[in-house]
Short mmCIF file of C-alpha atoms and ligand atoms in Angstrom, two decimals:
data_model
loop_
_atom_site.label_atom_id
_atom_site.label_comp_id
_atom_site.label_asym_id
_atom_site.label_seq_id
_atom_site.Cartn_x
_atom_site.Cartn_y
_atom_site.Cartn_z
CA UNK A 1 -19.90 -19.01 -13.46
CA UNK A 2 -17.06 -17.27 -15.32
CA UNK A 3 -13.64 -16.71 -13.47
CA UNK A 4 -10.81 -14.87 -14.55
CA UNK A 5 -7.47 -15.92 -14.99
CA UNK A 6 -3.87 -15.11 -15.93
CA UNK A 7 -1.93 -17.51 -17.75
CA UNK A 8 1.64 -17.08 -17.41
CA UNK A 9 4.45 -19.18 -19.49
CA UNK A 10 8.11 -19.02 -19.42
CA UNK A 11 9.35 -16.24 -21.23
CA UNK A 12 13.08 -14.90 -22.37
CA UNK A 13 14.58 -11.71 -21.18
CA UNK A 14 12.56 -8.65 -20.60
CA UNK A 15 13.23 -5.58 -22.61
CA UNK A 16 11.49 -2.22 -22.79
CA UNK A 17 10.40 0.86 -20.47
CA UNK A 18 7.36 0.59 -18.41
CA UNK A 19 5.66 3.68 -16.67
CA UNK A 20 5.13 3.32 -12.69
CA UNK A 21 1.80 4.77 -11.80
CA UNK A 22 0.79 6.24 -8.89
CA UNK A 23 0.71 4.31 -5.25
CA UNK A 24 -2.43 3.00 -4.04
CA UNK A 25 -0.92 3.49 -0.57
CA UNK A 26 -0.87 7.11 -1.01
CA UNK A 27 -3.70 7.86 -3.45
CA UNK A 28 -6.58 6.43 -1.29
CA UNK A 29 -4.89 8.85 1.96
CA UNK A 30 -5.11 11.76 -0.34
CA UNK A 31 -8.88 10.86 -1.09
CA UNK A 32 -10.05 10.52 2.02
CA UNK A 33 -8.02 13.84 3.13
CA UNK A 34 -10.11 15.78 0.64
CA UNK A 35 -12.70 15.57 3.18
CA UNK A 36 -10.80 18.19 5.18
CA UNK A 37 -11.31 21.14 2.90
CA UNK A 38 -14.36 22.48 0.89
CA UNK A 39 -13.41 22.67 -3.29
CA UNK A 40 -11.83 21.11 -6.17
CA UNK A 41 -8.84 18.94 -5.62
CA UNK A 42 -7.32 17.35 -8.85
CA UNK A 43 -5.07 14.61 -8.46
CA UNK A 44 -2.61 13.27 -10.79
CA UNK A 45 -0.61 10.03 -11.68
CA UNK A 46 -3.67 8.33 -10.55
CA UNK A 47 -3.26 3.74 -11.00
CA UNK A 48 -6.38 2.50 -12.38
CA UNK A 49 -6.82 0.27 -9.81
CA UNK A 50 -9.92 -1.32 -8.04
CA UNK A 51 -9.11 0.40 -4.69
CA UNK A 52 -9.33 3.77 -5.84
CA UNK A 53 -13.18 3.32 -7.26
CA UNK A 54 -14.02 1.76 -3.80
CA UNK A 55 -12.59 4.94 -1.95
CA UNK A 56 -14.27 7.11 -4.64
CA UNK A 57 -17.54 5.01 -3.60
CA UNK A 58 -16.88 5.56 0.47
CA UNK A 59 -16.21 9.60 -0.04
CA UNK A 60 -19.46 9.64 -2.39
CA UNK A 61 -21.72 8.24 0.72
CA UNK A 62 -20.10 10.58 2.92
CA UNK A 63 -20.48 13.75 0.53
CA UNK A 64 -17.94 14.12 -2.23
CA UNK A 65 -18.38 14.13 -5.95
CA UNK A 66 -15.02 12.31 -8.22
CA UNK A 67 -14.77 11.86 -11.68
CA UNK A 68 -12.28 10.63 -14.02
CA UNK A 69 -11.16 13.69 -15.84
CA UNK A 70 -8.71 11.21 -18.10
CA UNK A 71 -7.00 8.46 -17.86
CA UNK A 72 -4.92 9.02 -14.59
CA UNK A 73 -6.22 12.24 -13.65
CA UNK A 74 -9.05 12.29 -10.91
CA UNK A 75 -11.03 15.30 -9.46
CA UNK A 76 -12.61 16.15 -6.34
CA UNK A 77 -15.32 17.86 -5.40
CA UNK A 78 -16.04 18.74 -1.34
CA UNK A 79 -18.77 21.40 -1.40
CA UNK A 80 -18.78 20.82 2.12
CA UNK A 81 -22.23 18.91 2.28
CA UNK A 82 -20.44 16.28 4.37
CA UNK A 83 -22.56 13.29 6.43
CA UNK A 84 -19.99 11.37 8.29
CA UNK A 85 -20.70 8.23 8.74
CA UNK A 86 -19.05 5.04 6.73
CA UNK A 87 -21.64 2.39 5.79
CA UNK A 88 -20.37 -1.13 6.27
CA UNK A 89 -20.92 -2.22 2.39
CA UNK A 90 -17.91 0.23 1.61
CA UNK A 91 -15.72 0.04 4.59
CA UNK A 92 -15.25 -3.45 4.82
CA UNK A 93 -14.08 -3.74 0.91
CA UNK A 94 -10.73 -2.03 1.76
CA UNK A 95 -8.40 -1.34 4.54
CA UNK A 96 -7.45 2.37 3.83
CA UNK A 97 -11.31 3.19 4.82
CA UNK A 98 -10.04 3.57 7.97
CA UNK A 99 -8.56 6.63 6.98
CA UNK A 100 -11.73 8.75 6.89
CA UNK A 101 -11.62 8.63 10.79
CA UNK A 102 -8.74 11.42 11.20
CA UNK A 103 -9.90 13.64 8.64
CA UNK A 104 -13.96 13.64 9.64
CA UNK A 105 -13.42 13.69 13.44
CA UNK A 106 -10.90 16.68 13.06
CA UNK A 107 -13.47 18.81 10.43
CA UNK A 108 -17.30 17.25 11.99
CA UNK A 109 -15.77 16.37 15.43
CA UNK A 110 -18.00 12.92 15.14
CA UNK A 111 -18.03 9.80 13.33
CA UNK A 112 -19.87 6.33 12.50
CA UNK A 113 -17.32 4.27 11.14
CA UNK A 114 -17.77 0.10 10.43
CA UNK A 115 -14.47 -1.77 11.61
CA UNK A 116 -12.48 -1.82 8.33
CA UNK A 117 -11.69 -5.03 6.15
CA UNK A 118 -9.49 -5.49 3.79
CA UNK A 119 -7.03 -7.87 2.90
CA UNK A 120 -7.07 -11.01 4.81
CA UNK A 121 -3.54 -11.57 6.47
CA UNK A 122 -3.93 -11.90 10.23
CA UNK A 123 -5.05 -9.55 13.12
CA UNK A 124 -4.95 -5.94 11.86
CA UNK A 125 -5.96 -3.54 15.07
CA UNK A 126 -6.66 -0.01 15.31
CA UNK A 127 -5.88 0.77 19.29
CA UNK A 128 -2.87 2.77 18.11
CA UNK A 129 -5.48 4.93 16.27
CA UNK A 130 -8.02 5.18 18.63
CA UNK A 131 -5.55 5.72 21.58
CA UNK A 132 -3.91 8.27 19.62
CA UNK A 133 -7.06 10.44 18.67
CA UNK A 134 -8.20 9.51 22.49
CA UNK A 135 -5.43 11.53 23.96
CA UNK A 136 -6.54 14.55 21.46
CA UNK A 137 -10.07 14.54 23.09
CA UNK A 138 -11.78 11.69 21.44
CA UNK A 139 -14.04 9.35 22.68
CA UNK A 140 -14.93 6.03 21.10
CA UNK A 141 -17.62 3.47 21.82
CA UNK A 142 -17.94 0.20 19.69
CA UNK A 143 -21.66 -1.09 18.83
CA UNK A 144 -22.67 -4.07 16.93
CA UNK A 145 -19.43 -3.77 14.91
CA UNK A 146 -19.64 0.01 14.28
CA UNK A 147 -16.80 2.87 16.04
CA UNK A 148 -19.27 5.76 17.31
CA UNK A 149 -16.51 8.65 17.73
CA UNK A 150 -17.48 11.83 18.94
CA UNK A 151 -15.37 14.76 20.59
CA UNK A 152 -15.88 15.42 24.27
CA UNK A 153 -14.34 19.22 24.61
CA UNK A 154 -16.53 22.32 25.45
CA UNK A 155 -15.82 23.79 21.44
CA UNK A 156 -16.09 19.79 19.94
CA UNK A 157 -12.67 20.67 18.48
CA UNK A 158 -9.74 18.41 19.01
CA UNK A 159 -6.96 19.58 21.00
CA UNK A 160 -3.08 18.76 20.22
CA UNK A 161 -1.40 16.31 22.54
CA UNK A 162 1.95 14.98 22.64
CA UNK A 163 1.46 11.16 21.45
CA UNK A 164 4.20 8.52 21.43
CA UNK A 165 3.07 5.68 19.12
CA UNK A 166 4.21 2.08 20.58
CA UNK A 167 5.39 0.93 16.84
CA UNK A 168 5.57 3.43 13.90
CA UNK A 169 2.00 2.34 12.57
CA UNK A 170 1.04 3.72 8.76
CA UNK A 171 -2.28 3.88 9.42
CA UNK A 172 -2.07 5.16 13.24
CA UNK A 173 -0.02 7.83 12.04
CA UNK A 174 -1.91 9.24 9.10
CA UNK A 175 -5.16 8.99 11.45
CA UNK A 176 -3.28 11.08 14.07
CA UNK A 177 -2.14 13.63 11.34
CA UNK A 178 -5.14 14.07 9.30
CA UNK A 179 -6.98 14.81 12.79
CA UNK A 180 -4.68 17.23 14.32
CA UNK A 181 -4.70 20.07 11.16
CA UNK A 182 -7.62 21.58 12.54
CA UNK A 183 -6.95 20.60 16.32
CA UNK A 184 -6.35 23.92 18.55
CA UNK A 185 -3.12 23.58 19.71
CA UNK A 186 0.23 21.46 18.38
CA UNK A 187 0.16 17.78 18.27
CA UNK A 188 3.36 15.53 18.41
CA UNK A 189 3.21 12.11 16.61
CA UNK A 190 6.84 10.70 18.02
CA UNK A 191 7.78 7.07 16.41
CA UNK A 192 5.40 8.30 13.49
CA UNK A 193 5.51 5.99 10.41
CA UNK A 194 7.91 7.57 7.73
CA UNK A 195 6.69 5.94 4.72
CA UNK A 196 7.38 7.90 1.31
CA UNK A 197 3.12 7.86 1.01
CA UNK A 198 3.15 9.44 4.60
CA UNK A 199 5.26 11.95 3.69
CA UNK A 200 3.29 12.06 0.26
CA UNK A 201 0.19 12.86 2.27
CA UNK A 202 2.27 15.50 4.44
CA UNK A 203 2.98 17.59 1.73
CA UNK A 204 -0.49 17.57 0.10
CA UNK A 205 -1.73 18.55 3.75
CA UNK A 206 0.67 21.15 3.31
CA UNK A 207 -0.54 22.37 0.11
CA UNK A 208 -3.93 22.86 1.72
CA UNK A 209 -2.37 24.85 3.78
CA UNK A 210 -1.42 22.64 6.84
CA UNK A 211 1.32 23.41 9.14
CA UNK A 212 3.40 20.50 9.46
CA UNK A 213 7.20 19.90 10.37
CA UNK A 214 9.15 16.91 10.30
CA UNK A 215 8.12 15.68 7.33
CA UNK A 216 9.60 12.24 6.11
CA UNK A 217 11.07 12.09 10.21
CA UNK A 218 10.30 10.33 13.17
CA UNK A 219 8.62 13.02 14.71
CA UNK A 220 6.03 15.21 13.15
CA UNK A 221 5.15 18.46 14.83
CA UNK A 222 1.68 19.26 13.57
CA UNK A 223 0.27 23.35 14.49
CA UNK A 224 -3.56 22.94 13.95
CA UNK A 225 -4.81 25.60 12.25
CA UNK A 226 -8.49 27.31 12.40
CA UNK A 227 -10.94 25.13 11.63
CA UNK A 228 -12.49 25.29 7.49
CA UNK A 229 -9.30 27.38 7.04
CA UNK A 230 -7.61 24.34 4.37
CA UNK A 231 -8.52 24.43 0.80
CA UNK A 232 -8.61 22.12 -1.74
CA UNK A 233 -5.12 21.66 -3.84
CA UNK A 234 -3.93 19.65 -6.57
CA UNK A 235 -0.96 17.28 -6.49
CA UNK A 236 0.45 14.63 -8.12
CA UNK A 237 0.79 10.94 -6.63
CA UNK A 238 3.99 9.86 -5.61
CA UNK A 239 5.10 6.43 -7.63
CA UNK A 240 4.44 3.04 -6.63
CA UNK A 241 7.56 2.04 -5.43
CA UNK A 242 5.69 -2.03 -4.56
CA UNK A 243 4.40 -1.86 -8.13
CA UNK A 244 8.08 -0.83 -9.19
CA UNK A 245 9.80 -3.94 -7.23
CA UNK A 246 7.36 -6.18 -8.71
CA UNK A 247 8.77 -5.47 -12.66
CA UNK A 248 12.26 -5.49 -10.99
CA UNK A 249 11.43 -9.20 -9.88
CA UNK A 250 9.95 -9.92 -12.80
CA UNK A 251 13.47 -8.75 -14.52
CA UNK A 252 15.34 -10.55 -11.91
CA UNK A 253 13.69 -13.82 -12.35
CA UNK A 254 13.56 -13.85 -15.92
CA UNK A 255 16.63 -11.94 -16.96
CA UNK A 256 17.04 -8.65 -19.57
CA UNK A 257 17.40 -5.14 -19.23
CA UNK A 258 14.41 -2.80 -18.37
CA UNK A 259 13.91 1.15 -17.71
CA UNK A 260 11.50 1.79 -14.73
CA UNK A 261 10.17 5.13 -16.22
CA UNK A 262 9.24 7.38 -13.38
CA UNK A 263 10.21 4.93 -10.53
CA UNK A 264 12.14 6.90 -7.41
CA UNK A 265 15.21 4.83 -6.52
CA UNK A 266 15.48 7.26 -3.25
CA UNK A 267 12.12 5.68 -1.80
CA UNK A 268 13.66 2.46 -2.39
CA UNK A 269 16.95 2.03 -1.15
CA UNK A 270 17.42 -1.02 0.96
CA UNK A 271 15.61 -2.43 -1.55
CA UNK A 272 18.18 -1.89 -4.28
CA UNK A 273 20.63 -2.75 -2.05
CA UNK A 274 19.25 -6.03 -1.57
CA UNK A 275 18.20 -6.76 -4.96
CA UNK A 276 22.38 -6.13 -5.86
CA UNK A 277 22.89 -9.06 -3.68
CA UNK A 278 20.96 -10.73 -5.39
CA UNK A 279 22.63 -10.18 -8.36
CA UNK A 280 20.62 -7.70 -10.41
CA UNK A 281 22.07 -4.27 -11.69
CA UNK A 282 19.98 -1.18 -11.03
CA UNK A 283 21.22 2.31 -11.40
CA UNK A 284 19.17 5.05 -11.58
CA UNK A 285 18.68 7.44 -14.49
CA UNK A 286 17.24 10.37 -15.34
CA UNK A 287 13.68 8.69 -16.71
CA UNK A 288 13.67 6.10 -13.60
CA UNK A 289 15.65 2.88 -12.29
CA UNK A 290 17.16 0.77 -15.42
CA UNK A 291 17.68 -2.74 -13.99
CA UNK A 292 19.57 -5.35 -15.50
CA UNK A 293 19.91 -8.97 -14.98
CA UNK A 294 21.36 -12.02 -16.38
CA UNK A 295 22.27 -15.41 -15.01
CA UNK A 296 20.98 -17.15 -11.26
CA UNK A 297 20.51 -15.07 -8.43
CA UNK A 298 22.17 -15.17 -5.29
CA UNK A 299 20.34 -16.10 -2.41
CA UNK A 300 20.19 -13.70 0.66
CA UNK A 301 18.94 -13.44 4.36
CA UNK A 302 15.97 -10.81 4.95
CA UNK A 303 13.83 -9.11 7.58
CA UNK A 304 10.76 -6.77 6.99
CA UNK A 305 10.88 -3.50 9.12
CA UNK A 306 8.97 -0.20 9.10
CA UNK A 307 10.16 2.30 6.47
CA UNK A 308 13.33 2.91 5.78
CA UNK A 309 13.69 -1.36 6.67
CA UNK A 310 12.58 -3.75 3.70
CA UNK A 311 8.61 -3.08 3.63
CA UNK A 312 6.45 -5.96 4.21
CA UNK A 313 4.62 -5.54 1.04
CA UNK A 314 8.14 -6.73 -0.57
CA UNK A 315 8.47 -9.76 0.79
CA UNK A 316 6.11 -11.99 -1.26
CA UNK A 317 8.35 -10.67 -4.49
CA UNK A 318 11.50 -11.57 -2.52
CA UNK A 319 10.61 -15.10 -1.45
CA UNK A 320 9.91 -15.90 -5.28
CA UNK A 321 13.24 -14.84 -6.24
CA UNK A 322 14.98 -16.65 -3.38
CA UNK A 323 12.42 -19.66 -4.48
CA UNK A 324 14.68 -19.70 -7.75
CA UNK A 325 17.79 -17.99 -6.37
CA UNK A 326 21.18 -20.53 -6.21
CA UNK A 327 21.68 -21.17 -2.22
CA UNK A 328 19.36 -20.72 1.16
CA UNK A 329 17.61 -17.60 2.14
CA UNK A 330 15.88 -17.14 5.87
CA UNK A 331 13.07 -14.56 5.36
CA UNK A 332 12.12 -12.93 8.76
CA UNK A 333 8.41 -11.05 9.37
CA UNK A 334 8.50 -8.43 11.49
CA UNK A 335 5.23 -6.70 10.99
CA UNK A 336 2.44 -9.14 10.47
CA UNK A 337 2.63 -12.95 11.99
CA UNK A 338 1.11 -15.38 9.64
CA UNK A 339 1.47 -13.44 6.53
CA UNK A 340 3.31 -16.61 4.43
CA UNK A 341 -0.15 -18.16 3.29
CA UNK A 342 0.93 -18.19 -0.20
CA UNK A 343 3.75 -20.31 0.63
CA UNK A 344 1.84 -23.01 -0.51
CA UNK A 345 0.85 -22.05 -3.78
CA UNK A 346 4.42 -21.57 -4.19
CA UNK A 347 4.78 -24.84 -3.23
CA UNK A 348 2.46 -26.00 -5.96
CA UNK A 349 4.58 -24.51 -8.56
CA UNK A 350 7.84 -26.59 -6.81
CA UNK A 351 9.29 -24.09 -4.30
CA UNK A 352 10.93 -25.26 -1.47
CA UNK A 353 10.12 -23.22 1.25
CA UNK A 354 9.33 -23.81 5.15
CA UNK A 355 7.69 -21.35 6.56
CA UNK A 356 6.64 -21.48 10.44
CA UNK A 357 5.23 -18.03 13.05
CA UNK A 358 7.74 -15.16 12.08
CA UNK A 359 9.97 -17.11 9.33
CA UNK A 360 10.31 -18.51 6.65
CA UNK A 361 13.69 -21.03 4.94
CA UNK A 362 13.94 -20.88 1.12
CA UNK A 363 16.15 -23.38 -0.56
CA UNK A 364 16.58 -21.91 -4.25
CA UNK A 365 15.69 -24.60 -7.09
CA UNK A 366 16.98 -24.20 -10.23
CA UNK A 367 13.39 -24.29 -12.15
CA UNK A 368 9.95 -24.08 -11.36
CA UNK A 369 6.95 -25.21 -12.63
CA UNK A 370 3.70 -24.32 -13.45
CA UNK A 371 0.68 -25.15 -12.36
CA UNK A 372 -2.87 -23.74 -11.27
CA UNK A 373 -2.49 -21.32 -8.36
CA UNK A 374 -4.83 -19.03 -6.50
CA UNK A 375 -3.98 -15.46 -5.18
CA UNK A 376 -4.87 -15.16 -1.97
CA UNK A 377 -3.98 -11.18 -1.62
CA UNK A 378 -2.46 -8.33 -3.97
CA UNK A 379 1.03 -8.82 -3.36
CA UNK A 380 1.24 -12.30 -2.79
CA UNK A 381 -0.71 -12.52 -6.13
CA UNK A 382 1.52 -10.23 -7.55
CA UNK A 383 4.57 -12.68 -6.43
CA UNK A 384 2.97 -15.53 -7.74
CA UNK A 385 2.88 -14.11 -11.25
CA UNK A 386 6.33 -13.79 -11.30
CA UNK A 387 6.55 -17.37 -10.10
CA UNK A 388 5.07 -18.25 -13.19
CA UNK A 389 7.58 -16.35 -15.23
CA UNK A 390 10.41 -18.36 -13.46
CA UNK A 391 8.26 -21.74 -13.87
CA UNK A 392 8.41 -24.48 -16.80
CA UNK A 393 5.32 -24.92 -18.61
CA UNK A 394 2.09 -23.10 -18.09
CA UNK A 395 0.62 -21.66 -14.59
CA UNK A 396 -2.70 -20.43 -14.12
CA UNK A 397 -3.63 -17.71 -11.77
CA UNK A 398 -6.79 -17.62 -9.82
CA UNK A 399 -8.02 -14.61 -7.28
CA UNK A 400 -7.46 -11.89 -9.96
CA UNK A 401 -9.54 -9.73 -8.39
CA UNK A 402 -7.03 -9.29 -5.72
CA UNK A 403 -4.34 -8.17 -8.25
CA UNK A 404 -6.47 -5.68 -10.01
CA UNK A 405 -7.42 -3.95 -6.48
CA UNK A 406 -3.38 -2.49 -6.19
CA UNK A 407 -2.24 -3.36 -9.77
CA UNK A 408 -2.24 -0.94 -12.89
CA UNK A 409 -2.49 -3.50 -15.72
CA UNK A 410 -0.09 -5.64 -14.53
CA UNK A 411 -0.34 -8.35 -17.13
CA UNK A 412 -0.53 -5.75 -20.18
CA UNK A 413 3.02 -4.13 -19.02
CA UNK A 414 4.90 -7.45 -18.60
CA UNK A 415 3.42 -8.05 -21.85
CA UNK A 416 4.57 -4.97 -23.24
CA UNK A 417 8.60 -5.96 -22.17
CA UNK A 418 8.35 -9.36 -23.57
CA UNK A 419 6.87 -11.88 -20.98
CA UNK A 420 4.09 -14.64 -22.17
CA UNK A 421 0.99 -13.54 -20.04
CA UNK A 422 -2.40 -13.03 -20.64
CA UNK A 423 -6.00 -12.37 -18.85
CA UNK A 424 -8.40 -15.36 -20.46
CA UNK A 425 -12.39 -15.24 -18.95
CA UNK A 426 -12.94 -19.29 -18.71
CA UNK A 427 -15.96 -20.86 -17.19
C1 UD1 B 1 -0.18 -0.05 5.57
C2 UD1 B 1 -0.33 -0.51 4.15
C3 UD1 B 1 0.05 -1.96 3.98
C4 UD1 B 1 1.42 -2.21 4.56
C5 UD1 B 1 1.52 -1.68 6.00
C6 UD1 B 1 2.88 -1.79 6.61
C7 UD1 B 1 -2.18 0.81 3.31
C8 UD1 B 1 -3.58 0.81 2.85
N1 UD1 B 1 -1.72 -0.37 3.73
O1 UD1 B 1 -1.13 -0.79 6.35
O2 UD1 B 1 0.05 -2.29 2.59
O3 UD1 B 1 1.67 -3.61 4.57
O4 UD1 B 1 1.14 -0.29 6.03
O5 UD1 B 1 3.82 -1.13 5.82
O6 UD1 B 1 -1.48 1.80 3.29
N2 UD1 B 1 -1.02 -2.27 14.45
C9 UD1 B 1 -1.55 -2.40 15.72
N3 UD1 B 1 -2.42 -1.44 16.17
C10 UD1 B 1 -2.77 -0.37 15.42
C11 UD1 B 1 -2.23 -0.24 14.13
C12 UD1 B 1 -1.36 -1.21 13.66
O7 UD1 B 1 -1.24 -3.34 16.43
O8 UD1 B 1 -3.55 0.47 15.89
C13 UD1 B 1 -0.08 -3.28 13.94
C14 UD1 B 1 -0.66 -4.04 12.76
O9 UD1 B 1 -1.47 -5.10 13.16
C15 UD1 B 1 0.59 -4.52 12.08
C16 UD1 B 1 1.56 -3.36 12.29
O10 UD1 B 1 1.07 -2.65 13.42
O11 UD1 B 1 1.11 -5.66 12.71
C17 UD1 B 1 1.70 -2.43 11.08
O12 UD1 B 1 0.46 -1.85 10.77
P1 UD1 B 1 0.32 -0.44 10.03
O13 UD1 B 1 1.68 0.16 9.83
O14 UD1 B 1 -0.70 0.35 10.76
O15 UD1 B 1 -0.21 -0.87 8.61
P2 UD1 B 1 -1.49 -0.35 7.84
O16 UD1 B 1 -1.54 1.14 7.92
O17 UD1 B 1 -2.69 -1.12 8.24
#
């Protein structure tokens, strides 16, 4: 059997520009909110990622035609031949599946959706969404692993409510949303998520001729509008701000000066603030974020919050550069117990790091070094590549797969500033 791998040596400074495509965290929301409105949607600044071909799979079962137009540049077509039901094979491949249930209850008022899978880090539950949708006039019954949904109201149409979510949940919120644009009535989502692919998906909603306010706050006011009244839009996907963090790490850890092209420094914030700490430079220009970095970093003590707090999806990138950063950093998880497993393929490449429940103590060593290691999710795999740009000798990287579901040719653009990588097929 033939496995990929990347093979990552210890390189000199970075130098060079590299382009930040488009979030996966807000493309495959816009996808699946296609399904609310019949014609051609064309979306731009599109990663070439795995994820996006497993959504474009999931919306072709359920009714939708996509094609590549060119590289980056996707179209959809909703001729309104929609059957909603999610088959298993597809739903369980990715997480954002999920988010097919708010758009299809609130245009076909019923659903067969398979629990969603995804990646693998702890208990990921949907009773936020469900109790959410619930108070809008959804019911829900759960059979052999499947979420019948249906809408109990006289007209099958969803009715707005005023919903106060118990923790600002992505998913729960975008669910909620995508469900109450063609509910009669005005929803409230209060502690709504405020991520900058929320707000992403608020303003393509918008351009279909939603009528949201609130957008990017705590509180979205959402005034359903008639139902097959939204049509199809085109928009352009908001930048990958993880994607962007993970070549500032990789200039961090190995040193040099970089331009981010296209990178939004105002989606980012803490995180710059953090990285300064740190040590690196960043200052935003008109192309992007130019980061530059020279010298040890400085260790620092972090917590992952909801948006605007230090995402969660950062924190594999940050305990790598506190795993080579001069002093002790406490790294606290706020949003998902557990999610430290590749701690010990850190550990493999000479980290010293104890991680335990909710936290995890990094004592910064001056050098690591490399070794085989296995990516156990995207950004953990993500981190551990730049592990192996801050380790002596060679490391190997297993699990590529992983990488390649969230990662626009990761290993080609470090290439492109410098860094000693490469993809090898071995058997
Ligand atoms: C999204 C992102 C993921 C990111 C996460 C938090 C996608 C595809 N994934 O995931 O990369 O790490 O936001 O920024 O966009 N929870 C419940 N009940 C619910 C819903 C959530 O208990 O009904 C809990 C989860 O288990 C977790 C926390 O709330 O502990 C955050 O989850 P949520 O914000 O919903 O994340 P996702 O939308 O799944």
């Amino acid at each position: 059997m033939t496995e990929e791998r990347i093979v990552i040596r210890r390189a000199g400074p970075l130098h060079g520009e590299v382009a930040i495509p488009g979030a996966k965290n807000s493309v495959l929301k816009l996808m699946a909110a296609s399904l609310l409105a019949d014609g051609c949607f064309t979306l731009t600044n599109v990663p070439d990622i795995a994820d996006v071909g497993i959504m474009a799979d999931l919306l072709t079962a359920i009714g939708l035609r996509s094609e590549q137009v060119q590289p980056g540049t996707m179209r959809l077509v909703n001729d309104g031949a929609i059957v909603p039901v999610a088959p298993y094979e597809l739903v369980e491949r990715i997480r954002a599946s999920i988010n097919v249930l708010g758009p299809l209850l609130g245009r076909c008022g019923r659903v067969s959706l398979s629990l969603p899978g995804g990646d693998d880090f702890g208990s990921r539950p949907i009773d936020m969404h469900l109790k959410g949708l619930e108070a809008m006039g959804a019911t829900f019954v759960l059979r052999h692993g499947v979420v019948e949904a249906s809408v109990r109201t006289p007209d099958e149409r969803l009715h707005g409510a005023e919903i106060t979510l118990e923790f600002p949940s992505v998913g729960a919120t975008e669910n909620i949303l995508t469900a109450a644009v063609y509910a009669k009535g005005t929803t409230v989502i209060d502690h709504a998520a405020r991520e900058p692919e929320l707000a992403d998906l608020c303003n393509f909603l918008v351009a279909m001729g939603a009528q949201i306010e609130g957008i990017g706050s705590p509180r979205l006011v959402i005034h359903g509008v008639e139902p097959g009244s939204l049509h199809a839009t085109d928009h352009e996907v908001v930048p990958d701000r993880i994607q962007a963090a993970t070549y500032l790490a990789a200039v961090a850890v190995s040193g040099g000066e970089v331009v981010l092209r296209g990178a939004r420094g105002d989606h980012m914030e803490m995180l710059l603030r953090r990285f300064h700490e740190m040590g690196p430079t960043i200052t935003a220009s008109p192309a992007g974020l130019a980061v530059w970095a020279d010298g040890r970093l400085h260790s620092i003590d972090v917590a992952t919050l909801p948006y605007p707090g230090i995402a969660t999806d950062y924190k594999p990138l940050l305990v790598t550069m506190l795993a080579v950063a001069d002093g002790v950093g406490i790294v606290t998880e706020n949003l998902y117990p557990g999610r430290f497993r590749y701690v010990e393929e850190l550990q493999r490449l000479g980290a010293d790091i104890r991680a335990d429940g909710h936290h995890a103590v990094v004592r910064g060593v001056p050098r690591l070094s490399g070794a085989p290691v296995r990516a156990p999710d995207i950004r953990a795999g993500a981190a551990l590549v730049i592990a192996g740009l801050a380790a002596d000798g060679e490391t190997t990287l297993t699990g590529v797969q992983h990488i390649d579901r969230g990662y626009d040719d990761l290993v080609g653009r470090l290439a492109s500033l410098g860094a000693d990588i490469e993809r090898v097929v071995s058997s």
